[in-house]
Every structure is written in C-alpha cells, then in structure tokens.
Amino acid sequence: MMSNKQIVLGIGGLACLTFMLALPPVWSNIGEIVKRQAASNERLIEWKAAYQALLPVNQRWDKTFISLKEVPDQLSLTRVVNVEQYGLRIDTDRVTQVGSEEVLLNGMPVGLQKLCIGTGMQGLEMSSDNISNLRRGMQGLAARPDLELGTIEYAYVSGKDLKQPDTYVARVEGFCVRVRVSNEVAL
Amino acid sequence: MQLVSSFDQLEEALAVGDRTPILLGGELVYVSSDIDSIESVTNAESIADQYVQQPPRVAARGSATFAKDKARLFVAVQKAAILACSNYKNGIYLLADQYLAYGLSLKTNVIVIGGGVFNVESLNIEVFVFTGQKLVKTVERTSSNNGALVDAALQDIMQEFPEHAIHWCSPLPPPPFGELSRRMGFAEVGDAPLRSLVKRKVFSKAQTNVEPTGWLPAASLVLLGGAIFAAGAGLQWSNLTSARAEYKNEILGYEEAYQNSTQSLDLLRHRDYLLKTEAEHKERVQLIDLMLSHVAQVDGVIIEHIRFYDGDAANNQAIQSSFGLDGQGDDFSISIKVPIDEAAGSARDQAEPLLAELTHKTGMTIRVIDHSQSKLTIGKTDRHYWNYRLGGTTQ
C-alpha cells in the first residue's frame, strides 16, 4: 500500500504522461497537413514563377495583333492590312469577307480569330506595275506575323485587250488577318 | 559559526553582531522521532505558546524512504528564539538538521551524539540513532561532563543498540573517559556534521505534522504535461497557420489564373511559341520568288502564272479545281510560253533541257504536265509559242 502522497503524485505523473503521450500523434497529424500545405505552396510558387516569366508574352501579343473590336467590317480590315504600304494595289470595293475561324495551336485556342478576305473566286488579288515591286511587296506582306497566306500565285496579265498597261498580279488564297478576341483566362 | 543552546546564549550571539551563521540547539529546539512525544510538547498548556511546530523532516535515505511508515524527525523551535532571530541576515540553522543529515549520509548503523554546553558544567546531549539509513530513535539528556555520569545517562541506549557505531560530535566538548568512549566503534568526529550546513526555513507559525498529500507537485506535473502538449500542438498549429498565410500571400492577384493553372501557363506558352515561330507562308514566298527569278531567265519566256500551294491545299481538290488544275500532290504549278525553236524538235524535246536547267538551279523536281501551241501576233509578226504547263514538288 502506498502512502497518500505517493498515490497523488502517481496520479499526477500519470496525467502528465498521458498529456505527453497524446502529443506525438497530434504532432504528426498536424505535421502531415503542414507537409501537404508546404507541398501545395511549393507548386504554387513554381507555377507563379513560370507564369510571371511568361507574362511579358502578353504585352508582345497585344502589340502584334489588333483587337477584333477594331475591325468591325471588311473595309476597316482591309485598311488594317494596308497593302499600299508595300507598294501593292488592291481594289477595295471588291474585297469581301470569305470566312472566319478560331486559331488553334495543338488543338488549343490561343485567343485569336482569323478573318479571311478575298476579292473574288481566286482569293485576294493585289497588283503592281512591275514584277520586282510585286515581289518586294509580297515579301513585306509575308513578314507580318498577324497575316496568314495560303496558296500564292504570281501572274502576268496582259493589258493589250483591255487597252491598259500590263500588270503583275499576286493572288493569295486563304488570305487571313489574325485578330485578338477577348480571353478571360489569362491576366 | 556560533552554536547556542539557550536563550541567553542566543541573545549574546545576536548582540555580538558577528556575521556568521547561528546554529540553534539545546533548549531552543525540541526534536523527536515520535509524533506523540512532540505533540505533547507543543500542545501542552504551559509551554504551548513557547514552541512553534516546524515541518517534519524526512529521516530516511535510499529504499527506506519509500516505506509506508516513513521515519520522520519532528522539530519545534522556541517562539522567543524565532522572534529574536527574525531579522538575522546571516543564516539561522538548526543543529538537529545537521545531525540528521550527517547520520543519514553515513549509511551505517550509527548513534550520533551531539549537543552543546548548557552552562559551565552541564552538557546537553542529543542522541540520534540510525539503523538501516533510517532514524529510529531520538533522546535528549543532560549530564555533567564526567565519564561515569555520561555512561549512566546513556546506558539504556548503549544496551539497546550494542552493535551501533558511536559518533561524538561538536559542539560537545571532547568526550570524557568512560565506558562509552572505550566502546568499539566510538569515534570523535568533531565538527564533521557542521561542515556543510543544511538550511531549513524556520517558520514562525505552527506547521502541520501530517504529511502533505502533495497536491501541489501533482498539480504542477499535470500542468507541466498540459503545457508540453499545448506548446507542441501550438507550435505545429502555428506552422500550419504560417504555411497557409504564405499560400494566401502568394496567390494574391493570381487566383483566377491559378484556377486553371495548367491552362493559363499553357496559353502563355502557346502564345510565346506562336510569336516566335516563323510563318509557314514565308518559305512559300521565298520559293515562288526563287522559281520566278529562274524561270524569268529562260530566253523569250512569257510567264503566265507561277503558283505555289499551301500545304493543306496541295491535296485539296476543291481549291485546285478553283484554279482549274489537276496536278494532284504537286507543290506548285507553272504556266509559261516559250518561243518554238524549230531545231529543238517536239515540244517535249525542247522542254527537256529547259526543265533540266530549272531543276538544277532551283533544286526542285519539275515535270511537264501538258503542252500546247499558241500564236501571238505582235505588230505584223506572228510568233509561235509552246505553252507548257509544269508541275512538281519542292523537294
């Protein structure tokens, strides 16, 4: 038989021990959650770093492509293309919109729409007085990132029958302008 | 160190103002190992107010401490002495505590005899008997400093514990010669018990003799355990809170984008790629240019058209039919007029060297799809031409 003091101390010690033994599972349980949160944090930080590194892309994007809102009709579209700056001529009255399509990369939309124009059955026709101007003009057009050109034809049209000077003509099938459409996914 | 056995001695010691510790003993302190005996002293009418009960001391060591009826030393101190010493700053000790500690430390069965000089000739002898590291008996005797009288005073103890060693301690004067001092195991240890003093607080209010149940230590143990648990859990919890705060902090402003984290990242990557990649039509324009520059060098050639197909259109019959062609799988189509050279032979014969040269210069594979003849009248002259339709692939 133990003395009162020993019994009381024993109970106290037992309670103390119980508390201390209760700690490890609580510690590891919360610890697990902390670990998961830490892993989640790491993923977030990694993603954020990659994202921030790529954000300047959006600025270049906005500069390269005009917004859809700015080209409500084919006239404004033609003006945006502005073949004249390359020394080419185009009959604006004959320009019509032949289609529009979403631009996909690897099957994923990138926030671009392509608006295609033509001047008749054989795509978009542009002309110039001499072949070198035509070639130079076409090279200028080809360098633009906001245009898509499909099949290209250079042809010589004799003006003899129409009592007009000879012209050199470039016909582009699938001549499309890429425009930005609003896309809420990116910031 | 000053040892006092009576109130007068105490007053004197205090008056001297010597800054050494004072040890109380003699009539100032009543000790007993028996609870009834001390209670009779402290409860007695006449001197009830005079002695103040002190907390009992544990009088056992080693395994004996856990015995059920623990050995204890009960102590009471004269009230007047306590009051007199209350302001003394250099330490008030009880002689009994020193003898007790000494006896327990010896581990052997021993009788510790200590005490002091009461007055000139009278010795105040305090006896502590230790058996098996436990205090079993205390007695207090008075005697003159004479061997025979001392023997007489302590005879019963001697007989009761014949095998025990005897240690004679300060502040008793050197032991008188007698049977006691001649006994086996007798040793004069002097101030050995007083070398390192045991300090116990001297209470001016009576303390209980009942052993405390130790609620306080037990409660502190529980609190300690609770505190450890709370601290540990709290620490982990704060780790979690700070980790969550870090998340909230990092995602600020990017919630929408992160919701479709892969997509928003992919979108940017795709855009980056698109901006970096050269348009496919650039090559086409270069090829048509190349072809044009070489075809134009053919003597007298009239180029009607040169057409290079878009990759998708090369196999697309609908597109080709709009151009009126049937060169399936061809990357390009050319329509030229070449002046007929009579010497060369048939249309095909004339075409052969032409094609060979073009093929060589452009690096493309060219063949004649069909040919016909035509006539152009310029002024008054008629010119005859072969009309060739050519097709081929860029590789």
XYZ file of C-alpha atoms in Angstrom:
582
model
C 0.000 0.000 0.000
C 1.386 3.319 -0.939
C 1.092 6.488 1.016
C -1.376 9.193 0.053
C 1.396 11.331 -1.194
C 2.656 8.587 -3.459
C -0.810 7.919 -4.817
C -1.473 11.564 -5.565
C 1.913 12.032 -7.163
C 1.398 8.852 -9.108
C -1.900 10.138 -10.490
C -0.314 13.455 -11.296
C 2.548 11.713 -13.045
C 0.121 9.554 -14.981
C -1.855 12.563 -16.138
C 1.365 14.276 -17.168
C 2.425 11.179 -19.082
C -0.958 10.968 -20.783
C -0.616 14.521 -21.988
C 2.848 13.905 -23.257
C 1.904 10.676 -24.988
C -1.039 12.421 -26.616
C 1.323 14.854 -28.224
C 3.146 12.708 -30.831
C 0.046 11.679 -32.831
C -1.299 15.228 -32.744
C 2.126 16.454 -33.757
C 2.361 14.090 -36.675
C -1.239 14.629 -37.780
C -0.907 18.350 -37.951
C 2.547 17.771 -39.315
C 1.050 15.844 -42.200
C -1.261 18.710 -43.004
C 1.633 21.138 -42.769
C 3.593 18.977 -45.182
C 0.743 18.893 -47.661
C 0.292 22.639 -47.386
C 4.007 23.138 -47.871
C 3.934 20.952 -50.982
C 0.940 22.876 -52.260
C 2.744 26.137 -51.577
C 5.740 24.891 -53.496
C 3.615 24.004 -56.502
C 2.010 27.435 -56.373
C 5.343 29.208 -56.181
C 6.762 27.167 -59.053
C 3.739 27.855 -61.191
C 3.807 31.509 -60.287
C 7.464 31.826 -61.231
C 6.861 30.211 -64.619
C 3.768 32.333 -65.155
C 5.425 35.601 -64.261
C 8.326 34.749 -66.529
C 5.899 34.344 -69.400
C 3.655 37.350 -68.718
C 5.672 39.689 -70.968
C 4.393 37.480 -73.782
C 1.005 39.117 -73.318
C 2.474 42.531 -73.953
C 4.071 41.411 -77.206
C 0.839 39.684 -78.055
C -1.225 42.820 -77.650
C 1.221 44.747 -79.765
C 1.359 42.192 -82.544
C -2.315 41.564 -83.038
C -5.066 44.070 -83.369
C -8.256 43.558 -81.405
C -11.370 42.208 -83.085
C -13.271 45.233 -81.882
C -11.141 47.486 -84.059
C -12.138 45.757 -87.311
C -15.927 45.540 -87.390
C -16.135 45.272 -91.206
C -14.014 44.295 -94.188
C -13.279 47.868 -95.023
C -11.565 48.507 -91.750
C -9.922 45.133 -92.080
C -8.542 45.994 -95.477
C -7.272 49.270 -94.117
C -5.533 47.414 -91.316
C -3.825 45.161 -93.834
C -2.776 48.233 -95.796
C -1.157 46.566 -98.808
C -0.401 50.021 -100.172
C 2.412 50.436 -97.707
C 4.168 47.633 -99.555
C 3.700 49.186 -102.957
C 0.781 46.971 -103.918
C -2.616 47.939 -105.195
C -5.910 46.431 -104.238
C -9.468 47.026 -105.396
C -11.096 47.776 -102.044
C -14.597 47.674 -103.491
C -14.191 44.051 -104.404
C -12.926 42.953 -101.002
C -15.303 40.651 -99.182
C -15.032 38.577 -96.076
C -14.805 34.932 -97.018
C -14.703 33.334 -93.617
C -13.527 33.403 -90.069
C -12.063 30.736 -87.902
C -10.618 30.297 -84.480
C -6.874 29.908 -84.404
C -5.790 26.722 -82.657
C -2.344 25.622 -81.626
C -2.094 21.924 -80.772
C -5.849 21.947 -80.627
C -5.864 24.702 -78.006
C -7.394 28.132 -78.616
C -4.921 30.934 -78.090
C -7.320 33.847 -78.177
C -7.014 34.614 -81.864
C -9.560 34.652 -84.621
C -8.580 34.685 -88.248
C -10.712 36.795 -90.556
C -10.219 35.865 -94.168
C -10.814 38.192 -97.109
C -10.869 37.807 -100.840
C -11.646 39.696 -103.990
C -13.452 37.078 -105.923
C -13.162 33.403 -106.653
C -9.424 33.175 -106.521
C -8.630 34.682 -103.173
C -7.293 38.153 -102.619
C -5.839 39.900 -105.648
C -3.163 42.571 -105.430
C -1.276 44.132 -108.271
C 1.706 46.164 -109.201
C 3.183 47.720 -112.333
C 6.323 45.708 -112.372
C 7.398 42.350 -111.199
C 10.080 43.494 -108.799
C 7.656 45.737 -106.940
C 5.277 42.844 -106.731
C 7.902 40.557 -105.354
C 9.129 43.096 -102.865
C 5.613 43.911 -101.747
C 4.772 40.268 -101.219
C 7.877 39.709 -99.185
C 6.844 42.605 -96.978
C 3.392 41.135 -96.505
C 4.812 37.722 -95.779
C 6.906 39.119 -92.951
C 3.868 40.257 -90.969
C 3.043 37.966 -88.045
C -0.599 38.959 -87.974
C -1.288 37.659 -91.510
C -1.732 34.177 -92.854
C -1.178 33.496 -96.550
C -2.174 30.263 -98.206
C -1.590 29.367 -101.828
C 0.235 32.165 -103.633
C 0.168 32.874 -107.321
C 2.089 35.410 -109.290
C 0.595 36.068 -112.713
C 1.062 38.333 -115.638
C -1.994 39.968 -117.018
C -1.644 41.439 -120.428
C -3.370 44.766 -120.801
C -3.462 44.639 -124.529
C -7.057 43.581 -124.916
C -8.306 45.987 -122.293
C -6.147 48.827 -123.601
C -4.462 49.003 -120.221
C -0.876 48.691 -119.207
C 0.359 45.214 -118.372
C 0.068 44.362 -114.734
C 1.640 41.844 -112.487
C -0.778 40.287 -110.100
C -0.422 38.358 -106.901
C -3.359 36.213 -105.855
C -3.432 34.789 -102.405
C -5.890 32.092 -101.495
C -6.677 31.983 -97.785
C -5.535 35.493 -97.029
C -6.439 35.952 -93.360
C -5.845 38.515 -90.694
C -5.321 37.301 -87.159
C -7.133 39.401 -84.559
C -7.292 39.199 -80.803
C -10.504 38.115 -79.231
C -11.095 38.778 -75.561
C -9.937 35.858 -73.493
C -10.549 35.924 -69.779
C -8.264 33.077 -68.831
C -5.005 34.989 -68.801
C -4.394 38.173 -66.833
C 29.615 29.801 13.192
C 28.017 30.178 16.583
C 26.247 27.438 18.449
C 23.692 28.413 21.034
C 21.815 26.172 23.418
C 19.842 28.653 25.477
C 18.045 31.907 25.051
C 20.740 33.822 26.899
C 23.410 32.433 24.630
C 21.307 33.401 21.665
C 20.862 36.960 22.815
C 24.534 37.235 23.407
C 25.354 35.895 19.974
C 22.956 38.331 18.361
C 24.351 41.196 20.361
C 27.916 40.426 19.368
C 26.970 41.155 15.789
C 29.412 38.644 14.409
C 28.329 37.948 10.874
C 28.486 34.190 10.997
C 25.630 31.713 10.899
C 23.928 30.821 14.165
C 23.008 27.245 14.975
C 20.154 26.675 17.362
C 20.146 23.691 19.634
C 19.670 22.732 23.266
C 16.570 24.057 24.927
C 15.751 26.276 21.983
C 14.851 23.297 19.825
C 12.813 20.263 20.702
C 13.234 17.234 18.480
C 11.680 13.820 18.449
C 11.252 10.957 16.070
C 7.967 10.150 17.670
C 4.908 12.187 16.745
C 3.122 11.734 20.036
C 6.030 12.988 22.006
C 6.322 16.224 20.104
C 2.627 16.844 20.146
C 2.622 16.587 23.831
C 5.222 19.312 23.943
C 3.586 21.700 21.536
C 0.126 21.142 22.853
C 0.984 21.355 26.494
C -0.700 24.251 28.234
C 2.242 25.829 29.907
C 4.661 25.893 27.097
C 2.195 25.601 24.171
C 2.861 29.091 23.109
C 6.514 28.751 23.539
C 7.406 26.171 20.875
C 6.469 26.501 17.222
C 5.988 23.340 15.204
C 8.206 23.089 12.120
C 7.535 20.910 9.051
C 8.614 17.338 9.693
C 11.886 16.247 8.133
C 12.209 13.030 6.209
C 14.531 10.903 8.264
C 15.366 8.100 5.873
C 17.508 7.545 2.830
C 17.598 5.083 -0.005
C 15.000 2.345 -0.069
C 13.826 3.254 3.394
C 12.297 6.456 2.040
C 9.524 4.534 0.324
C 8.452 2.554 3.348
C 4.904 3.008 4.427
C 5.533 4.366 7.879
C 8.268 6.713 6.910
C 10.727 7.723 9.510
C 10.418 11.376 10.306
C 12.019 13.852 12.591
C 9.620 16.249 14.216
C 11.009 19.594 15.200
C 9.711 22.519 17.233
C 11.542 25.754 17.931
C 11.124 28.134 20.828
C 8.979 31.028 19.792
C 11.041 33.659 21.575
C 14.132 32.434 19.777
C 12.374 32.662 16.416
C 11.322 36.203 17.126
C 14.784 37.174 18.250
C 16.338 35.759 15.100
C 13.785 37.027 12.648
C 15.989 39.837 11.446
C 19.258 37.979 11.475
C 20.662 38.022 7.988
C 23.499 35.592 8.126
C 21.595 32.372 8.418
C 19.763 30.559 11.160
C 20.231 26.810 11.205
C 19.056 24.019 13.416
C 21.654 21.744 14.930
C 19.229 18.859 14.685
C 19.059 19.177 10.879
C 22.824 18.870 10.678
C 22.993 15.757 12.818
C 20.148 14.227 10.886
C 21.797 14.814 7.535
C 25.101 13.564 8.852
C 23.663 10.412 10.295
C 21.747 9.562 7.110
C 24.786 10.161 4.975
C 26.828 7.593 6.890
C 24.780 4.657 5.636
C 25.922 2.518 8.514
C 24.130 1.859 11.763
C 25.294 4.670 13.968
C 24.437 6.664 17.038
C 25.132 10.318 16.512
C 25.707 12.150 19.722
C 25.731 15.891 19.638
C 24.536 18.811 21.634
C 26.189 21.616 23.451
C 27.247 23.098 26.688
C 24.290 24.207 28.687
C 26.145 26.010 31.342
C 29.657 25.623 32.688
C 29.490 22.059 33.805
C 26.315 20.813 32.232
C 26.166 19.084 28.899
C 23.048 18.986 26.821
C 23.290 15.685 24.971
C 21.179 14.980 21.905
C 21.221 11.436 20.638
C 20.131 10.295 17.158
C 20.033 6.586 16.447
C 20.205 5.458 12.829
C 19.505 1.900 11.764
C 19.467 0.928 8.103
C 19.691 4.567 6.989
C 16.629 5.438 8.975
C 16.252 7.419 12.155
C 14.759 5.131 14.749
C 15.135 6.991 17.981
C 15.987 10.344 19.440
C 16.675 11.171 23.037
C 17.767 14.246 24.879
C 19.729 14.041 28.089
C 21.519 16.328 30.389
C 24.639 15.324 32.245
C 27.790 16.675 33.773
C 30.967 16.360 31.830
C 32.036 13.285 33.677
C 32.648 9.854 32.219
C 30.640 7.907 34.730
C 27.686 10.240 34.648
C 27.636 10.284 30.900
C 27.712 6.496 30.882
C 24.814 6.431 33.267
C 22.814 8.881 31.234
C 23.264 6.914 28.061
C 23.283 3.417 29.407
C 19.896 2.411 28.067
C 20.828 3.479 24.594
C 24.090 1.586 24.820
C 22.313 -1.544 25.769
C 19.593 -1.210 23.210
C 21.996 -0.753 20.330
C 25.129 -2.673 21.214
C 26.415 -3.027 17.669
C 25.972 0.569 16.559
C 28.953 2.826 15.970
C 29.042 5.959 18.041
C 29.990 9.344 16.639
C 30.647 12.104 19.143
C 30.112 15.495 17.537
C 30.708 19.148 18.166
C 29.784 21.324 19.810
C 30.109 18.853 22.637
C 33.476 19.171 24.348
C 35.872 16.272 23.988
C 34.316 13.145 25.448
C 35.122 12.231 28.991
C 36.887 8.989 29.526
C 34.474 6.198 30.283
C 32.849 3.087 29.056
C 31.224 4.997 26.265
C 34.441 6.261 24.892
C 36.058 2.858 25.185
C 33.370 1.107 23.254
C 34.126 -0.436 19.901
C 33.172 1.846 17.085
C 33.406 5.017 19.123
C 34.734 7.948 17.157
C 35.176 11.558 17.909
C 34.196 13.291 14.666
C 34.287 16.841 15.840
C 32.546 19.233 13.549
C 32.158 16.818 10.666
C 28.364 17.269 10.669
C 28.775 21.017 10.621
C 30.992 21.286 7.575
C 28.255 21.847 5.023
C 25.176 23.209 6.655
C 21.682 22.125 5.807
C 19.321 25.020 5.751
C 15.666 24.676 6.502
C 13.302 27.546 6.739
C 12.277 28.352 10.280
C 8.572 29.048 10.364
C 7.181 31.377 12.925
C 3.723 29.840 12.565
C 2.997 26.278 13.548
C 3.284 23.802 10.694
C 1.299 20.652 10.396
C 2.810 17.312 11.301
C 0.691 15.424 8.867
C 2.453 14.536 5.705
C 1.248 16.702 2.897
C -0.527 14.800 0.213
C 1.463 16.585 -2.377
C -1.386 18.106 -4.297
C 0.775 20.938 -5.378
C 3.514 18.859 -7.001
C 0.907 16.590 -8.535
C -0.975 19.527 -9.953
C 2.224 21.019 -11.313
C 3.046 17.734 -13.015
C -0.331 17.745 -14.681
C 0.108 21.353 -15.674
C 3.573 20.566 -16.995
C 2.218 17.785 -19.122
C -0.588 20.017 -20.301
C 1.866 22.789 -21.053
C 4.093 20.488 -23.097
C 1.106 19.283 -25.043
C -0.203 22.789 -25.618
C 3.209 24.039 -26.625
C 3.763 21.171 -29.018
C 0.336 21.337 -30.556
C 0.518 25.101 -30.634
C 3.861 25.030 -32.390
C 2.610 22.733 -35.097
C -0.552 24.755 -35.395
C 1.390 27.934 -35.887
C 3.498 26.164 -38.533
C 0.270 25.358 -40.304
C -1.067 28.880 -39.961
C 2.078 30.396 -41.357
C 2.144 27.916 -44.236
C -1.441 28.838 -45.048
C -0.645 32.517 -44.799
C 2.200 32.009 -47.234
C -0.229 30.423 -49.673
C -2.710 33.271 -49.345
C 0.076 35.745 -49.842
C 1.466 34.092 -52.926
C -1.819 33.586 -54.671
C -2.939 37.182 -54.225
C -3.856 38.557 -57.616
C -3.411 35.247 -59.377
C -6.455 33.386 -58.134
C -8.202 33.229 -61.495
C -5.160 32.297 -63.442
C -4.209 29.592 -60.919
C -7.669 28.075 -61.013
C -6.799 26.823 -64.450
C -3.156 26.742 -63.641
C -2.063 24.391 -66.385
C -4.209 26.110 -68.970
C -3.111 29.624 -68.169
C 0.501 28.535 -68.284
C -0.082 26.575 -71.490
C -1.840 29.528 -73.058
C 1.136 31.746 -72.446
C 3.492 29.081 -73.717
C 1.461 28.653 -76.867
C 1.378 32.364 -77.452
C 5.089 32.573 -76.910
C 5.613 29.786 -79.417
C 3.331 31.371 -81.966
C 5.093 34.676 -81.687
C 8.444 33.011 -82.074
C 7.633 30.691 -84.922
C 8.095 31.859 -88.428
C 5.032 31.795 -90.568
C 4.808 28.916 -92.915
C 3.999 31.167 -95.816
C 7.360 32.863 -95.599
C 9.031 29.891 -97.154
C 6.388 29.780 -99.829
C 7.016 33.364 -100.796
C 10.719 32.659 -100.948
C 10.209 29.611 -103.149
C 7.908 31.372 -105.531
C 10.421 34.148 -105.705
C 13.202 31.689 -106.427
C 11.231 29.969 -109.145
C 10.209 33.253 -110.669
C 13.752 34.558 -110.833
C 14.990 31.445 -112.681
C 12.027 30.982 -114.978
C 12.306 34.600 -115.993
C 15.828 33.890 -117.319
C 14.564 31.499 -119.984
C 15.030 33.133 -123.396
C 11.926 34.887 -124.590
C 9.769 33.344 -121.939
C 6.354 34.739 -121.168
C 5.241 33.780 -117.713
C 1.540 33.422 -117.358
C 1.452 32.321 -113.804
C 3.505 30.652 -111.108
C 1.601 29.240 -108.248
C 2.811 27.689 -105.042
C 0.305 25.825 -102.966
C -0.394 25.998 -99.315
C 0.447 22.619 -97.684
C -3.197 21.899 -96.978
C -4.282 22.895 -100.438
C -1.801 20.709 -102.293
C -4.077 17.788 -101.603
C -7.262 19.767 -101.548
C -9.170 19.143 -104.728
C -11.683 21.871 -104.120
C -9.009 24.539 -104.003
C -7.274 23.149 -107.034
C -10.416 22.998 -109.062
C -10.997 26.688 -108.383
C -7.667 27.265 -110.085
C -8.641 24.802 -112.741
C -5.799 22.369 -112.185
C -5.343 18.656 -111.950
C -1.765 18.242 -110.767
C -2.530 16.343 -107.637
C 0.130 16.262 -104.929
C 2.133 18.959 -106.632
C 3.542 21.773 -104.582
C 3.455 24.228 -107.431
C 2.152 24.814 -110.931
C 3.696 26.940 -113.627
C 2.250 28.119 -116.907
C 4.700 29.598 -119.395
C 5.011 30.323 -123.066
C 8.321 29.600 -124.716
C 9.084 30.569 -128.347
C 9.226 27.472 -130.541
C 12.712 26.512 -131.549
C 12.358 24.536 -134.816
C 15.717 22.985 -134.299
C 14.872 21.521 -130.958
C 12.243 19.154 -132.184
C 8.992 18.388 -130.437
C 7.593 20.342 -127.535
C 8.855 17.732 -125.128
C 12.284 17.738 -126.664
C 12.540 21.461 -126.288
C 11.272 21.297 -122.737
C 13.803 18.753 -121.597
C 16.925 20.910 -121.354
C 14.824 23.738 -120.032
C 13.500 21.631 -117.230
C 16.886 20.181 -116.505
C 18.331 23.609 -116.038
C 15.463 24.799 -113.895
C 15.618 21.702 -111.786
C 19.315 22.157 -111.305
C 19.056 25.797 -110.434
C 16.062 25.644 -108.110
C 16.648 22.254 -106.568
C 13.024 21.361 -107.137
C 11.594 18.479 -109.151
C 9.786 19.778 -112.231
C 7.917 17.954 -114.974
C 5.675 18.864 -117.871
C 2.027 18.165 -117.238
C 0.886 19.120 -120.708
C 1.694 21.392 -123.536
C 0.002 23.097 -126.435
C 0.749 25.556 -129.096
C -0.285 29.149 -129.487
C 0.351 32.080 -131.634
C 0.896 35.677 -130.669
C 0.758 38.474 -133.152
C 2.948 41.413 -132.247
C 2.679 44.178 -134.754
C 2.958 42.443 -138.043
C 4.884 39.430 -136.814
C 3.403 36.153 -135.806
C 5.202 34.412 -133.045
C 4.666 30.781 -132.239
C 4.888 29.547 -128.743
C 4.846 26.330 -126.913
C 2.542 26.633 -123.936
C 3.871 24.492 -121.164
C 2.080 23.579 -118.009
C 4.589 22.465 -115.447
C 4.180 20.975 -112.040
C 6.339 19.399 -109.433
C 7.450 19.252 -105.875
C 9.772 21.441 -103.897
C 11.919 18.542 -102.726
